[in-house]
Amino acid sequence: MDTSTRDQDLRRVVRLVALLNLAYFGIEFVVARAIGSVSLFADSVDFLEDASVNFLILVALGWSARRRAKVGMLLAGILLIPGLATLWTAWEKFMAPSPPEALTLSLTGLGALAINLTCAMMLTRFRRHSGSLTKAAFLSARNDALANIAIIAAGLLTAYTLSAWPDLIVGLAIAAMNADAAREVWEAAREEHKTAEA
């Protein structure tokens, strides 16, 4: 497949991934606020961040390797935003712990898993195309799928224990995963920038 055809396919996939993320952000944010879930709130903010990342990628795809590397560095910073929002929400929950509605938590996590697995599968064949940009999108979708499995488990544990802690712990774990993804994207972008400079 030639480069221009591959770029067109990538653009189509990235646009669809961005729209799916934006749509599920709305669903998950409303549910998170309704049932008081830290993990769903963290994941909903993450869906919004993923939509932003993919829209940025869509804009930057035709740029030079050097400019793409700079956008990759910016995306590394964007990946930290959900973690900061989660820490604030977790602090509020810690001050007034109450468990979220367990079944709704697990079902919403299951819906998020379906969206993220779909996005990760669509992006898998492009994860080494266009350097740090598509790596950012792929890592984000992959990490989110892992986070969604943890959210489903938190719902089951909440039903069993009637405690706010499973939800709180998973929310903090999502924040840590986003920080690690930001580090990976930063390193890939820096390497890409060095190569472009050379």
PDB file of C-alpha atoms in Angstrom, residues 14-26 43-59 75 78-79 82 116 119 137 140-141 144:
ATOM      1  CA  VAL A  14      -8.445   8.621  13.463  1.00  0.00           C
ATOM      2  CA  ARG A  15     -11.591  10.652  12.675  1.00  0.00           C
ATOM      3  CA  LEU A  16     -13.838   7.721  13.619  1.00  0.00           C
ATOM      4  CA  VAL A  17     -11.852   7.052  16.816  1.00  0.00           C
ATOM      5  CA  ALA A  18     -12.153  10.730  17.801  1.00  0.00           C
ATOM      6  CA  LEU A  19     -15.940  10.725  17.275  1.00  0.00           C
ATOM      7  CA  LEU A  20     -16.426   7.464  19.210  1.00  0.00           C
ATOM      8  CA  ASN A  21     -14.390   8.849  22.128  1.00  0.00           C
ATOM      9  CA  LEU A  22     -16.312  12.118  22.154  1.00  0.00           C
ATOM     10  CA  ALA A  23     -19.668  10.309  22.144  1.00  0.00           C
ATOM     11  CA  TYR A  24     -18.758   7.969  25.004  1.00  0.00           C
ATOM     12  CA  PHE A  25     -17.279  10.835  27.025  1.00  0.00           C
ATOM     13  CA  GLY A  26     -20.780  12.336  27.188  1.00  0.00           C
ATOM     14  CA  ASP A  43     -12.338   7.473  32.499  1.00  0.00           C
ATOM     15  CA  SER A  44     -14.830  10.002  31.092  1.00  0.00           C
ATOM     16  CA  VAL A  45     -12.235  12.783  31.240  1.00  0.00           C
ATOM     17  CA  ASP A  46      -9.876  10.330  29.570  1.00  0.00           C
ATOM     18  CA  PHE A  47     -12.387   9.799  26.728  1.00  0.00           C
ATOM     19  CA  LEU A  48     -12.491  13.577  26.221  1.00  0.00           C
ATOM     20  CA  GLU A  49      -8.684  13.687  26.218  1.00  0.00           C
ATOM     21  CA  ASP A  50      -8.587  10.820  23.674  1.00  0.00           C
ATOM     22  CA  ALA A  51     -10.992  12.681  21.403  1.00  0.00           C
ATOM     23  CA  SER A  52      -8.779  15.793  21.642  1.00  0.00           C
ATOM     24  CA  VAL A  53      -5.624  13.770  20.944  1.00  0.00           C
ATOM     25  CA  ASN A  54      -7.157  12.163  17.866  1.00  0.00           C
ATOM     26  CA  PHE A  55      -8.469  15.485  16.511  1.00  0.00           C
ATOM     27  CA  LEU A  56      -4.959  16.951  16.997  1.00  0.00           C
ATOM     28  CA  ILE A  57      -3.473  13.966  15.171  1.00  0.00           C
ATOM     29  CA  LEU A  58      -5.922  14.493  12.314  1.00  0.00           C
ATOM     30  CA  VAL A  59      -4.732  18.090  11.935  1.00  0.00           C
ATOM     31  CA  LEU A  75       0.164  15.379  23.538  1.00  0.00           C
ATOM     32  CA  ILE A  78      -2.394  16.463  27.457  1.00  0.00           C
ATOM     33  CA  LEU A  79      -2.211  12.842  28.608  1.00  0.00           C
ATOM     34  CA  PRO A  82      -7.098  13.203  33.224  1.00  0.00           C
ATOM     35  CA  ASN A 116     -11.808   1.206  23.544  1.00  0.00           C
ATOM     36  CA  CYS A 119     -10.547   1.900  18.772  1.00  0.00           C
ATOM     37  CA  ALA A 137      -3.496   7.339  20.040  1.00  0.00           C
ATOM     38  CA  SER A 140      -4.241   5.755  24.909  1.00  0.00           C
ATOM     39  CA  ALA A 141      -6.813   3.280  23.527  1.00  0.00           C
ATOM     40  CA  ASP A 144      -8.139   2.684  28.433  1.00  0.00           C
TER      41      ASP A 144
END
